[in-house]
C-alpha positions as a printed NumPy array, in Angstrom:
array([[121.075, 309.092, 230.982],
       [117.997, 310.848, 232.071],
       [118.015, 308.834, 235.204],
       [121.818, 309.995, 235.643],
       [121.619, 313.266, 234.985],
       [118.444, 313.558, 238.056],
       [120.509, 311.687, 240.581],
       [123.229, 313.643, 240.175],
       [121.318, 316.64 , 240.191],
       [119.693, 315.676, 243.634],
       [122.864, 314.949, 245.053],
       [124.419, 318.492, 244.05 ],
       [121.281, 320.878, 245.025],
       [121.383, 319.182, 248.141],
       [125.26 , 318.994, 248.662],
       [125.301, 322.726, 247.577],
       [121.879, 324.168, 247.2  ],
       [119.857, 324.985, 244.48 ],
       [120.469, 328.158, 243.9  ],
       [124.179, 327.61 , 243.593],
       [124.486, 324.618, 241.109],
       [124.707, 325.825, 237.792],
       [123.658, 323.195, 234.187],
       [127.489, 323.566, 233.847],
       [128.894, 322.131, 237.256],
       [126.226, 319.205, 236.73 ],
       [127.471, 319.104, 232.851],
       [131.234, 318.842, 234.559],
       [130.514, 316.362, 237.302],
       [128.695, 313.961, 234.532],
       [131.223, 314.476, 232.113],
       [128.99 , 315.719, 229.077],
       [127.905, 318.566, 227.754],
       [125.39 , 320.804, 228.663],
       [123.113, 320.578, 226.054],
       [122.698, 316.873, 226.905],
       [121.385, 318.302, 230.059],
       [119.116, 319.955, 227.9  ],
       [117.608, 317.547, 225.604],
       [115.755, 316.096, 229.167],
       [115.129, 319.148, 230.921],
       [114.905, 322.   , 228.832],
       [115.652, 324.37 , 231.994],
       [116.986, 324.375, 235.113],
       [113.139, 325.08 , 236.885],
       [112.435, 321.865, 235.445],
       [115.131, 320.174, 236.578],
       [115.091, 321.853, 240.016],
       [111.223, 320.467, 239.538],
       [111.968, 316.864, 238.994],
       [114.597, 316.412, 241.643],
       [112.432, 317.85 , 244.531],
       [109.645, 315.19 , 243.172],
       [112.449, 312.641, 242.687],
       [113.796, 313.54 , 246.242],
       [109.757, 313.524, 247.871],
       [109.15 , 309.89 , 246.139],
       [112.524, 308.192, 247.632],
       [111.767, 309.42 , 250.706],
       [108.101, 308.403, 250.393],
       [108.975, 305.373, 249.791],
       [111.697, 304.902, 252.602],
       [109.379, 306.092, 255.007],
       [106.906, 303.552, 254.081],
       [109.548, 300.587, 254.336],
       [109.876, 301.832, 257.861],
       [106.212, 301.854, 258.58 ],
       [106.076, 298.284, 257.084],
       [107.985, 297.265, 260.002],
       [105.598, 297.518, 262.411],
       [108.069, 299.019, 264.843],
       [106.82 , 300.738, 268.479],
       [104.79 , 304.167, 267.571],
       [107.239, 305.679, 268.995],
       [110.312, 304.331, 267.777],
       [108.937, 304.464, 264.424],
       [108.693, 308.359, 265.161],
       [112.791, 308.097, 265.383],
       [113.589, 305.628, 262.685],
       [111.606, 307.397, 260.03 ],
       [113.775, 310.751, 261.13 ],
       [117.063, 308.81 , 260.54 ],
       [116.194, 307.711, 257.094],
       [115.129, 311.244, 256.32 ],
       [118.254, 313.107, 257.982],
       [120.257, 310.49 , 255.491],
       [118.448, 311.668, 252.156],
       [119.138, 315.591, 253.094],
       [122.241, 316.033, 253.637],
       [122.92 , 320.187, 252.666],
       [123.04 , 321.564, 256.019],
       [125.623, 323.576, 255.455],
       [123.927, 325.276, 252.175],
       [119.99 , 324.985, 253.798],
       [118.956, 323.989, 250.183],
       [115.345, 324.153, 251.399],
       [115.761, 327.706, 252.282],
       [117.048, 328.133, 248.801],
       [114.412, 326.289, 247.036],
       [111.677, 328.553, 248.892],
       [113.448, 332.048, 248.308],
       [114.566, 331.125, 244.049],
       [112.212, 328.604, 243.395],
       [108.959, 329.51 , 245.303],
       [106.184, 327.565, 243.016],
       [108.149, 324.734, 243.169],
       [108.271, 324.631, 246.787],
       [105.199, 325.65 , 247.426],
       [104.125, 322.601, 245.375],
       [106.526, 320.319, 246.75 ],
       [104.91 , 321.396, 250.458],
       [102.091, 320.339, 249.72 ],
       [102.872, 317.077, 248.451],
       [105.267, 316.878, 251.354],
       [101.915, 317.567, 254.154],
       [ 99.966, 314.569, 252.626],
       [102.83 , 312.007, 252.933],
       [103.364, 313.733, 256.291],
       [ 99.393, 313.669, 257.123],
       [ 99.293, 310.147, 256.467],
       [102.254, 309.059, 258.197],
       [101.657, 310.992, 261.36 ],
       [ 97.895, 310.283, 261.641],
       [ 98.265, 306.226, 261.477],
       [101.119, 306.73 , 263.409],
       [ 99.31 , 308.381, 266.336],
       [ 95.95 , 306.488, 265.775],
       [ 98.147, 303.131, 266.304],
       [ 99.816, 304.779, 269.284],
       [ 96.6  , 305.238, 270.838],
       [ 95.321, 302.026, 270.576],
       [ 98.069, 300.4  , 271.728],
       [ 98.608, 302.518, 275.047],
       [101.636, 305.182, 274.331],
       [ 99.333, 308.081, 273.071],
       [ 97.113, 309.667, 275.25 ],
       [ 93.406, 308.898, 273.949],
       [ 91.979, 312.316, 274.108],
       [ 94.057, 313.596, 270.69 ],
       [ 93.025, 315.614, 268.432],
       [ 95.057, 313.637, 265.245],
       [ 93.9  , 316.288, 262.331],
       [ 95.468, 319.013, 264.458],
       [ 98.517, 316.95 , 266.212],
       [ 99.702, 316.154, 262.147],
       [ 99.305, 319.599, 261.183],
       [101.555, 321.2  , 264.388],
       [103.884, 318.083, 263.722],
       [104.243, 319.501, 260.118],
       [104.805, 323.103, 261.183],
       [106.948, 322.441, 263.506],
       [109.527, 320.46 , 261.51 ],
       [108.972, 323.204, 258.724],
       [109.838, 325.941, 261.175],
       [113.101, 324.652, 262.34 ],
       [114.285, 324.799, 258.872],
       [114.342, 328.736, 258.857],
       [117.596, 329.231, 259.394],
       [117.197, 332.606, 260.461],
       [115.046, 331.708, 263.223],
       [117.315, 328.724, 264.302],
       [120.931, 329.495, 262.918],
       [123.555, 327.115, 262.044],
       [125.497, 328.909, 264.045],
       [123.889, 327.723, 267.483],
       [121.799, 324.796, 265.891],
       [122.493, 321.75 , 264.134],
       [119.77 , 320.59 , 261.929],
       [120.613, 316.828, 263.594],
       [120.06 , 318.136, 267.022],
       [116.841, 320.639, 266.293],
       [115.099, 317.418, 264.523],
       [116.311, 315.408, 267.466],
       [114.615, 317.99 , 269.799],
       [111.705, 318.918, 268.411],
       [110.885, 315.174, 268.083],
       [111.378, 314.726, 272.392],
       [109.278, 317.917, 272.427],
       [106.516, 316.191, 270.079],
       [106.636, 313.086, 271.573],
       [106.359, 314.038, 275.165],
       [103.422, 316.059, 274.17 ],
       [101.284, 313.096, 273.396],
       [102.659, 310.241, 275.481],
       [101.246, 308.05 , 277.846],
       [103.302, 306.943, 280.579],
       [103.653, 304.014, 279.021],
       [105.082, 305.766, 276.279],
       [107.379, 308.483, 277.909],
       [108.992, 305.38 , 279.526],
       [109.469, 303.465, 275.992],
       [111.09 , 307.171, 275.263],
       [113.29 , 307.338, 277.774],
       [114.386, 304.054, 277.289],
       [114.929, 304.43 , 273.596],
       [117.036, 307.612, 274.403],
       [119.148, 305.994, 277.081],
       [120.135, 303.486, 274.559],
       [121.09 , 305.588, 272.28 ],
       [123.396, 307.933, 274.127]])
């Protein structure tokens, strides 16, 4: 039941945000009652706690099934984005703005779990990029991984980029091409350009 009640959960705060799902509507959508909500996660912070966590890990783990692949550095950069964009689906709601205005420890937290996957992804992503000819050699990775990071936090304020004029799809879609084309060979702009021919 535990593992019920979180997945549902996830789905929900995303789906709606987290500020807006209340123990009852999950209650409702599982058909019991709230305190069986209760008797795993004695409040909603916790709950709110363990999905982000829950969320982090799946994607953690999806990211690395990517990497496994061995795929062209700079494919990988895109495939990895359309297994995330899959897992978060609230852009309607902006549940991450939510989770850092009502829950701000457990974002805060969640951040900084989020930079090491991030860190680790990014930096053996660039290194092998380099060594195989579609990143430019002279990059500084430790700094490259932490713009990358900023960057993909920053087009998540929605006040900055509004839903109105941007569509979280196309700003992740955009800031990668920006990314990319920042530390790209030749060799590698053309393997770009290719990709995104392909997929239009």
């Amino acid at each position: 039941m535990q593992e019920k009640i979180l997945n549902t959960a996830t789905e929900m705060f995303l789906y709606y945000g987290f500020k807006s799902v209340t123990m009852d509507d999950i209650a409702d959508k599982l058909g019991i009652s709230k305190k069986t909500i209760y008797a795993h996660y004695s409040t909603k912070n916790k709950l709110v706690q363990a999905t982000g966590s829950h969320l982090l890990q799946t994607i953690s783990e999806g990211i690395d099934e990517v990497r496994a692949k061995n795929l062209n550095p700079v494919i990988e950069n895109f495939e990895i984005k359309r297994f995330v964009n899959q897992h978060l689906k609230g852009e309607k709601t902006s549940p991450h703005f939510q989770l850092k205005k009502y829950y701000p420890k457990i974002f805060n937290k969640l951040i900084e779990e989020q930079f090491n996957v991030l860190e680790d992804c990014v930096g053996e992503n660039i290194s092998r990029g380099i060594e195989l000819g579609y990143y430019r050699k002279q990059i500084n990775v430790p700094f490259v991984c932490r713009i990358h990071f900023v960057g993909m936090m920053g087009i998540k304020d929605k006040e900055m980029f509004p839903l109105e004029e941007f569509s979280e799809q196309d700003l992740t879609e955009e800031f990668l091409n920006y990314h990319l084309r920042a530390i790209c060979t030749q060799k590698g702009i053309k393997t770009l350009e290719e990709y995104l021919s392909n997929e239009k």
